[in-house]
Amino acid sequence: DAGVIQSPRHEVTEMGQEVTLRCKPISGHDYLFWYRQTMMRGLELLIYFNNNVPIDDSGMPEDRFSAKMPNASFSTLKIQPSEPRDSAVYFCASSWGYEQYFGPGTRLTVT
Amino acid sequence: DQQVKQNSPSLSVQEGRISILNCDYTNSMFDYFLWYKKYPAEGPTFLISISSIKDKNEDGRFTVFLNKSAKHLSLHIVPSQPGDSAVYFCAAAPSGTYKYIFGTGTRLKVLA
């Protein structure tokens, strides 16, 4: 298996633009997680899905953030409009149990 | 309020010696704990886990110890190797959820 796939790996955008991050989980995994890593706050859970259904989105910082999982093999995290404080590394992870497998991350820079 | 704390931001150990990484938590509802290793520009990689019904779990060179009364867990790496140099995160989740809270990480450097 190729592992968790995230795209793009790097994204640079201007403040106010819409940003969409993509994730393909490991086949057979029924949980999908979105995390954000910053120097100030470390690695924090934004939202997670089970069988494509959002279970807990209490970590989503604002209404500007939204996540979807239209099917078992694809998820998106959208930021609209983006702000400089959204600059971070965003990780997607998937699992079928407690042990999560992370993707390589998307480094987002909002100028 | 940081529920999972890794109070040592960095640790240096000689090759072949034991590395001990520590993690403290405050939430008594946490019942499953994980350790991850992270190299630069990569996602975290799962290392080892432990549930609250155990006090020790071993996998090769890696052993995790859990002291529930002290709300403390530790990761032992024996013997340490230069390839173990990375940032190590502990994470904890309450019973019945996958809502993991991560510590801030400890950067381990194993000196050859």
PDB file of C-alpha atoms in Angstrom:
ATOM      1  CA  ASP A   1       0.000   0.000   0.000  1.00  0.00           C
ATOM      2  CA  ALA A   2       1.189   3.533  -0.759  1.00  0.00           C
ATOM      3  CA  GLY A   3       0.219   4.836   2.645  1.00  0.00           C
ATOM      4  CA  VAL A   4      -1.775   7.985   3.251  1.00  0.00           C
ATOM      5  CA  ILE A   5      -1.450  10.359   0.319  1.00  0.00           C
ATOM      6  CA  GLN A   6      -1.775  14.109   0.683  1.00  0.00           C
ATOM      7  CA  SER A   7      -1.741  16.805  -1.943  1.00  0.00           C
ATOM      8  CA  PRO A   8      -0.381  19.289  -2.514  1.00  0.00           C
ATOM      9  CA  ARG A   9       2.798  18.900  -0.432  1.00  0.00           C
ATOM     10  CA  HIS A  10       3.335  22.646  -0.398  1.00  0.00           C
ATOM     11  CA  GLU A  11       0.869  25.445  -0.914  1.00  0.00           C
ATOM     12  CA  VAL A  12       1.572  29.159  -0.957  1.00  0.00           C
ATOM     13  CA  THR A  13      -1.391  31.456  -1.259  1.00  0.00           C
ATOM     14  CA  GLU A  14      -2.407  35.000  -0.563  1.00  0.00           C
ATOM     15  CA  MET A  15      -4.631  36.057   2.270  1.00  0.00           C
ATOM     16  CA  GLY A  16      -8.290  35.834   1.329  1.00  0.00           C
ATOM     17  CA  GLN A  17      -7.882  33.016  -1.156  1.00  0.00           C
ATOM     18  CA  GLU A  18      -9.568  29.645  -0.842  1.00  0.00           C
ATOM     19  CA  VAL A  19      -7.316  26.704  -0.054  1.00  0.00           C
ATOM     20  CA  THR A  20      -8.218  23.041  -0.510  1.00  0.00           C
ATOM     21  CA  LEU A  21      -6.101  20.271   0.929  1.00  0.00           C
ATOM     22  CA  ARG A  22      -6.640  16.689  -0.198  1.00  0.00           C
ATOM     23  CA  CYS A  23      -6.177  13.301   1.396  1.00  0.00           C
ATOM     24  CA  LYS A  24      -6.443   9.710   0.257  1.00  0.00           C
ATOM     25  CA  PRO A  25      -6.495   7.339   3.250  1.00  0.00           C
ATOM     26  CA  ILE A  26      -5.137   3.804   3.351  1.00  0.00           C
ATOM     27  CA  SER A  27      -7.576   1.391   1.767  1.00  0.00           C
ATOM     28  CA  GLY A  28      -9.628  -0.450   4.375  1.00  0.00           C
ATOM     29  CA  HIS A  29      -9.191   2.161   7.077  1.00  0.00           C
ATOM     30  CA  ASP A  30     -12.515   3.442   8.367  1.00  0.00           C
ATOM     31  CA  TYR A  31     -11.260   6.414  10.373  1.00  0.00           C
ATOM     32  CA  LEU A  32      -9.792   9.584   8.904  1.00  0.00           C
ATOM     33  CA  PHE A  33      -8.257  12.449  10.856  1.00  0.00           C
ATOM     34  CA  TRP A  34      -7.132  15.964  10.018  1.00  0.00           C
ATOM     35  CA  TYR A  35      -4.438  17.557  12.196  1.00  0.00           C
ATOM     36  CA  ARG A  36      -2.641  20.881  12.170  1.00  0.00           C
ATOM     37  CA  GLN A  37       0.884  21.399  13.460  1.00  0.00           C
ATOM     38  CA  THR A  38       2.225  24.808  14.460  1.00  0.00           C
ATOM     39  CA  MET A  39       5.148  25.902  16.588  1.00  0.00           C
ATOM     40  CA  MET A  40       2.829  27.555  19.083  1.00  0.00           C
ATOM     41  CA  ARG A  41       0.181  24.862  19.496  1.00  0.00           C
ATOM     42  CA  GLY A  42       1.955  21.684  18.423  1.00  0.00           C
ATOM     43  CA  LEU A  43      -0.062  18.926  16.788  1.00  0.00           C
ATOM     44  CA  GLU A  44      -3.784  19.398  17.267  1.00  0.00           C
ATOM     45  CA  LEU A  45      -6.730  17.383  16.027  1.00  0.00           C
ATOM     46  CA  LEU A  46      -9.137  19.378  13.875  1.00  0.00           C
ATOM     47  CA  ILE A  47     -11.748  16.801  12.916  1.00  0.00           C
ATOM     48  CA  TYR A  48     -12.181  13.082  12.479  1.00  0.00           C
ATOM     49  CA  PHE A  49     -14.502  10.868  10.452  1.00  0.00           C
ATOM     50  CA  ASN A  50     -15.727   7.322  10.859  1.00  0.00           C
ATOM     51  CA  ASN A  51     -17.132   5.613   7.778  1.00  0.00           C
ATOM     52  CA  ASN A  52     -17.204   9.007   6.008  1.00  0.00           C
ATOM     53  CA  VAL A  53     -19.293  10.613   8.766  1.00  0.00           C
ATOM     54  CA  PRO A  54     -17.810  13.461  10.857  1.00  0.00           C
ATOM     55  CA  ILE A  55     -17.625  12.321  14.479  1.00  0.00           C
ATOM     56  CA  ASP A  56     -15.924  15.214  16.222  1.00  0.00           C
ATOM     57  CA  ASP A  57     -15.190  18.621  14.717  1.00  0.00           C
ATOM     58  CA  SER A  58     -14.616  20.456  17.973  1.00  0.00           C
ATOM     59  CA  GLY A  59     -11.035  21.191  16.962  1.00  0.00           C
ATOM     60  CA  MET A  60     -11.977  23.113  13.831  1.00  0.00           C
ATOM     61  CA  PRO A  61     -10.839  26.616  14.694  1.00  0.00           C
ATOM     62  CA  GLU A  62     -13.418  28.705  12.873  1.00  0.00           C
ATOM     63  CA  ASP A  63     -16.223  28.622  10.344  1.00  0.00           C
ATOM     64  CA  ARG A  64     -13.636  29.392   7.710  1.00  0.00           C
ATOM     65  CA  PHE A  65     -12.561  25.752   8.009  1.00  0.00           C
ATOM     66  CA  SER A  66     -14.623  22.916   6.581  1.00  0.00           C
ATOM     67  CA  ALA A  67     -13.916  19.252   5.902  1.00  0.00           C
ATOM     68  CA  LYS A  68     -15.693  16.675   3.820  1.00  0.00           C
ATOM     69  CA  MET A  69     -15.370  13.001   3.125  1.00  0.00           C
ATOM     70  CA  PRO A  70     -17.560  12.184   0.118  1.00  0.00           C
ATOM     71  CA  ASN A  71     -16.352   8.574  -0.022  1.00  0.00           C
ATOM     72  CA  ALA A  72     -14.043   6.128   1.731  1.00  0.00           C
ATOM     73  CA  SER A  73     -11.040   7.030  -0.391  1.00  0.00           C
ATOM     74  CA  PHE A  74     -11.054  10.818  -0.377  1.00  0.00           C
ATOM     75  CA  SER A  75     -11.297  13.754   1.988  1.00  0.00           C
ATOM     76  CA  THR A  76     -10.782  17.492   1.708  1.00  0.00           C
ATOM     77  CA  LEU A  77     -10.025  20.255   4.169  1.00  0.00           C
ATOM     78  CA  LYS A  78     -11.003  23.671   2.900  1.00  0.00           C
ATOM     79  CA  ILE A  79     -10.103  27.087   4.271  1.00  0.00           C
ATOM     80  CA  GLN A  80     -12.089  30.014   2.926  1.00  0.00           C
ATOM     81  CA  PRO A  81     -10.954  32.744   3.215  1.00  0.00           C
ATOM     82  CA  SER A  82      -7.409  31.943   4.277  1.00  0.00           C
ATOM     83  CA  GLU A  83      -5.468  34.114   6.721  1.00  0.00           C
ATOM     84  CA  PRO A  84      -1.736  34.317   7.555  1.00  0.00           C
ATOM     85  CA  ARG A  85      -2.355  32.647  10.941  1.00  0.00           C
ATOM     86  CA  ASP A  86      -3.530  29.540   9.081  1.00  0.00           C
ATOM     87  CA  SER A  87       0.067  28.933   7.998  1.00  0.00           C
ATOM     88  CA  ALA A  88       0.975  25.495   9.348  1.00  0.00           C
ATOM     89  CA  VAL A  89       1.591  21.906   8.349  1.00  0.00           C
ATOM     90  CA  TYR A  90      -1.657  20.015   7.900  1.00  0.00           C
ATOM     91  CA  PHE A  91      -1.584  16.246   8.330  1.00  0.00           C
ATOM     92  CA  CYS A  92      -4.125  13.670   7.357  1.00  0.00           C
ATOM     93  CA  ALA A  93      -4.111  10.293   9.104  1.00  0.00           C
ATOM     94  CA  SER A  94      -6.172   7.137   8.797  1.00  0.00           C
ATOM     95  CA  SER A  95      -6.742   4.083  10.942  1.00  0.00           C
ATOM     96  CA  TRP A  96      -8.893   1.025  11.535  1.00  0.00           C
ATOM     97  CA  GLY A  97      -8.078   1.031  15.238  1.00  0.00           C
ATOM     98  CA  TYR A  98      -6.201   3.099  17.736  1.00  0.00           C
ATOM     99  CA  GLU A  99      -2.986   3.289  15.718  1.00  0.00           C
ATOM    100  CA  GLN A 100      -3.076   6.074  13.203  1.00  0.00           C
ATOM    101  CA  TYR A 101      -1.018   6.252  10.038  1.00  0.00           C
ATOM    102  CA  PHE A 102      -0.057   9.746   8.971  1.00  0.00           C
ATOM    103  CA  GLY A 103       0.490  11.217   5.556  1.00  0.00           C
ATOM    104  CA  PRO A 104       3.522  13.375   4.766  1.00  0.00           C
ATOM    105  CA  GLY A 105       1.625  16.600   5.380  1.00  0.00           C
ATOM    106  CA  THR A 106       0.862  19.750   3.424  1.00  0.00           C
ATOM    107  CA  ARG A 107       2.872  22.822   4.320  1.00  0.00           C
ATOM    108  CA  LEU A 108       0.573  25.823   3.909  1.00  0.00           C
ATOM    109  CA  THR A 109       1.906  29.347   3.767  1.00  0.00           C
ATOM    110  CA  VAL A 110      -0.561  32.222   3.625  1.00  0.00           C
ATOM    111  CA  THR A 111       1.018  35.578   2.810  1.00  0.00           C
TER     112      THR A 111
ATOM    113  CA  ASP B   1      -4.675  23.823  29.467  1.00  0.00           C
ATOM    114  CA  GLN B   2      -2.245  21.223  28.208  1.00  0.00           C
ATOM    115  CA  GLN B   3      -3.575  17.775  29.026  1.00  0.00           C
ATOM    116  CA  VAL B   4      -0.526  15.921  27.710  1.00  0.00           C
ATOM    117  CA  LYS B   5       2.883  17.284  28.591  1.00  0.00           C
ATOM    118  CA  GLN B   6       6.369  16.411  27.498  1.00  0.00           C
ATOM    119  CA  ASN B   7       8.474  18.596  29.741  1.00  0.00           C
ATOM    120  CA  SER B   8      11.824  17.869  28.132  1.00  0.00           C
ATOM    121  CA  PRO B   9      12.063  19.571  24.746  1.00  0.00           C
ATOM    122  CA  SER B  10      15.305  17.787  23.935  1.00  0.00           C
ATOM    123  CA  LEU B  11      17.490  14.885  25.008  1.00  0.00           C
ATOM    124  CA  SER B  12      20.957  13.740  23.945  1.00  0.00           C
ATOM    125  CA  VAL B  13      22.149  10.174  24.472  1.00  0.00           C
ATOM    126  CA  GLN B  14      25.234   8.245  23.469  1.00  0.00           C
ATOM    127  CA  GLU B  15      24.816   5.444  20.969  1.00  0.00           C
ATOM    128  CA  GLY B  16      24.239   2.116  22.702  1.00  0.00           C
ATOM    129  CA  ARG B  17      22.883   3.677  25.884  1.00  0.00           C
ATOM    130  CA  ILE B  18      19.275   3.866  27.040  1.00  0.00           C
ATOM    131  CA  SER B  19      17.011   6.738  25.983  1.00  0.00           C
ATOM    132  CA  ILE B  20      14.132   7.549  28.329  1.00  0.00           C
ATOM    133  CA  LEU B  21      11.429   9.891  27.109  1.00  0.00           C
ATOM    134  CA  ASN B  22       8.757  11.021  29.528  1.00  0.00           C
ATOM    135  CA  CYS B  23       5.158  12.113  29.209  1.00  0.00           C
ATOM    136  CA  ASP B  24       2.653  13.298  31.825  1.00  0.00           C
ATOM    137  CA  TYR B  25      -1.084  13.669  31.481  1.00  0.00           C
ATOM    138  CA  THR B  26      -3.814  15.231  33.549  1.00  0.00           C
ATOM    139  CA  ASN B  27      -7.035  13.661  32.295  1.00  0.00           C
ATOM    140  CA  SER B  28      -7.935  10.495  34.207  1.00  0.00           C
ATOM    141  CA  MET B  29     -10.309   9.560  31.370  1.00  0.00           C
ATOM    142  CA  PHE B  30      -7.390   8.829  29.051  1.00  0.00           C
ATOM    143  CA  ASP B  31      -7.119   5.095  28.588  1.00  0.00           C
ATOM    144  CA  TYR B  32      -5.071   4.560  25.448  1.00  0.00           C
ATOM    145  CA  PHE B  33      -1.642   5.971  24.796  1.00  0.00           C
ATOM    146  CA  LEU B  34       0.585   6.068  21.743  1.00  0.00           C
ATOM    147  CA  TRP B  35       4.141   7.044  20.945  1.00  0.00           C
ATOM    148  CA  TYR B  36       5.100   8.428  17.566  1.00  0.00           C
ATOM    149  CA  LYS B  37       8.428   9.255  15.986  1.00  0.00           C
ATOM    150  CA  LYS B  38       8.755  12.101  13.512  1.00  0.00           C
ATOM    151  CA  TYR B  39      11.553  12.926  11.104  1.00  0.00           C
ATOM    152  CA  PRO B  40      11.748  16.357   9.438  1.00  0.00           C
ATOM    153  CA  ALA B  41       9.415  16.873   6.485  1.00  0.00           C
ATOM    154  CA  GLU B  42       7.605  13.598   7.189  1.00  0.00           C
ATOM    155  CA  GLY B  43       4.437  12.657   9.013  1.00  0.00           C
ATOM    156  CA  PRO B  44       4.610  11.042  12.451  1.00  0.00           C
ATOM    157  CA  THR B  45       5.217   7.284  12.413  1.00  0.00           C
ATOM    158  CA  PHE B  46       3.547   5.014  14.933  1.00  0.00           C
ATOM    159  CA  LEU B  47       5.972   3.343  17.332  1.00  0.00           C
ATOM    160  CA  ILE B  48       4.191   1.622  20.180  1.00  0.00           C
ATOM    161  CA  SER B  49       0.996   1.813  22.191  1.00  0.00           C
ATOM    162  CA  ILE B  50      -0.350   0.865  25.592  1.00  0.00           C
ATOM    163  CA  SER B  51      -3.809   0.628  27.057  1.00  0.00           C
ATOM    164  CA  SER B  52      -4.654   1.544  30.610  1.00  0.00           C
ATOM    165  CA  ILE B  53      -5.176  -2.090  31.574  1.00  0.00           C
ATOM    166  CA  LYS B  54      -1.451  -2.697  31.199  1.00  0.00           C
ATOM    167  CA  ASP B  55       1.584  -1.144  32.807  1.00  0.00           C
ATOM    168  CA  LYS B  56       4.153  -2.242  30.246  1.00  0.00           C
ATOM    169  CA  ASN B  57       4.341  -3.020  26.563  1.00  0.00           C
ATOM    170  CA  GLU B  58       7.455  -4.087  24.717  1.00  0.00           C
ATOM    171  CA  ASP B  59       8.322  -4.194  21.034  1.00  0.00           C
ATOM    172  CA  GLY B  60      11.915  -4.916  20.188  1.00  0.00           C
ATOM    173  CA  ARG B  61      14.108  -2.088  21.418  1.00  0.00           C
ATOM    174  CA  PHE B  62      11.090  -0.028  22.481  1.00  0.00           C
ATOM    175  CA  THR B  63       9.263  -0.386  25.798  1.00  0.00           C
ATOM    176  CA  VAL B  64       6.498   1.823  27.104  1.00  0.00           C
ATOM    177  CA  PHE B  65       5.711   1.993  30.795  1.00  0.00           C
ATOM    178  CA  LEU B  66       2.468   3.372  32.206  1.00  0.00           C
ATOM    179  CA  ASN B  67       2.017   4.535  35.788  1.00  0.00           C
ATOM    180  CA  LYS B  68      -1.673   5.347  36.100  1.00  0.00           C
ATOM    181  CA  SER B  69      -1.533   6.592  39.665  1.00  0.00           C
ATOM    182  CA  ALA B  70       1.122   9.124  38.694  1.00  0.00           C
ATOM    183  CA  LYS B  71      -0.475   9.798  35.301  1.00  0.00           C
ATOM    184  CA  HIS B  72       2.902   9.240  33.747  1.00  0.00           C
ATOM    185  CA  LEU B  73       4.234   7.215  30.857  1.00  0.00           C
ATOM    186  CA  SER B  74       7.702   6.731  29.538  1.00  0.00           C
ATOM    187  CA  LEU B  75       9.310   5.325  26.420  1.00  0.00           C
ATOM    188  CA  HIS B  76      12.568   3.427  26.779  1.00  0.00           C
ATOM    189  CA  ILE B  77      14.788   2.795  23.787  1.00  0.00           C
ATOM    190  CA  VAL B  78      17.544   0.246  24.360  1.00  0.00           C
ATOM    191  CA  PRO B  79      20.072   0.318  22.820  1.00  0.00           C
ATOM    192  CA  SER B  80      19.792   3.747  21.240  1.00  0.00           C
ATOM    193  CA  GLN B  81      20.966   4.090  17.655  1.00  0.00           C
ATOM    194  CA  PRO B  82      21.794   7.197  15.576  1.00  0.00           C
ATOM    195  CA  GLY B  83      18.765   6.441  13.373  1.00  0.00           C
ATOM    196  CA  ASP B  84      16.566   6.963  16.423  1.00  0.00           C
ATOM    197  CA  SER B  85      17.352  10.676  16.299  1.00  0.00           C
ATOM    198  CA  ALA B  86      13.960  12.291  15.736  1.00  0.00           C
ATOM    199  CA  VAL B  87      11.159  14.087  17.553  1.00  0.00           C
ATOM    200  CA  TYR B  88       9.055  11.793  19.731  1.00  0.00           C
ATOM    201  CA  PHE B  89       5.430  12.552  20.547  1.00  0.00           C
ATOM    202  CA  CYS B  90       3.199  10.904  23.081  1.00  0.00           C
ATOM    203  CA  ALA B  91      -0.554  11.001  22.557  1.00  0.00           C
ATOM    204  CA  ALA B  92      -3.531  10.033  24.677  1.00  0.00           C
ATOM    205  CA  ALA B  93      -7.215   9.455  24.036  1.00  0.00           C
ATOM    206  CA  PRO B  94     -10.203   9.123  26.348  1.00  0.00           C
ATOM    207  CA  SER B  95     -12.090   5.881  26.584  1.00  0.00           C
ATOM    208  CA  GLY B  96     -14.283   5.150  23.598  1.00  0.00           C
ATOM    209  CA  THR B  97     -12.941   7.914  21.366  1.00  0.00           C
ATOM    210  CA  TYR B  98     -10.131   8.492  18.929  1.00  0.00           C
ATOM    211  CA  LYS B  99      -9.793  12.115  19.954  1.00  0.00           C
ATOM    212  CA  TYR B 100      -6.051  12.039  20.534  1.00  0.00           C
ATOM    213  CA  ILE B 101      -4.293  14.815  22.416  1.00  0.00           C
ATOM    214  CA  PHE B 102      -0.623  15.094  21.525  1.00  0.00           C
ATOM    215  CA  GLY B 103       2.259  16.303  23.631  1.00  0.00           C
ATOM    216  CA  THR B 104       4.620  18.958  22.305  1.00  0.00           C
ATOM    217  CA  GLY B 105       7.361  16.463  21.535  1.00  0.00           C
ATOM    218  CA  THR B 106      10.893  15.688  22.679  1.00  0.00           C
ATOM    219  CA  ARG B 107      13.764  15.946  20.233  1.00  0.00           C
ATOM    220  CA  LEU B 108      16.095  12.986  20.740  1.00  0.00           C
ATOM    221  CA  LYS B 109      19.632  13.113  19.458  1.00  0.00           C
ATOM    222  CA  VAL B 110      21.661   9.932  19.581  1.00  0.00           C
ATOM    223  CA  LEU B 111      25.362  10.652  19.381  1.00  0.00           C
ATOM    224  CA  ALA B 112      27.609   8.224  17.524  1.00  0.00           C
TER     225      ALA B 112
END
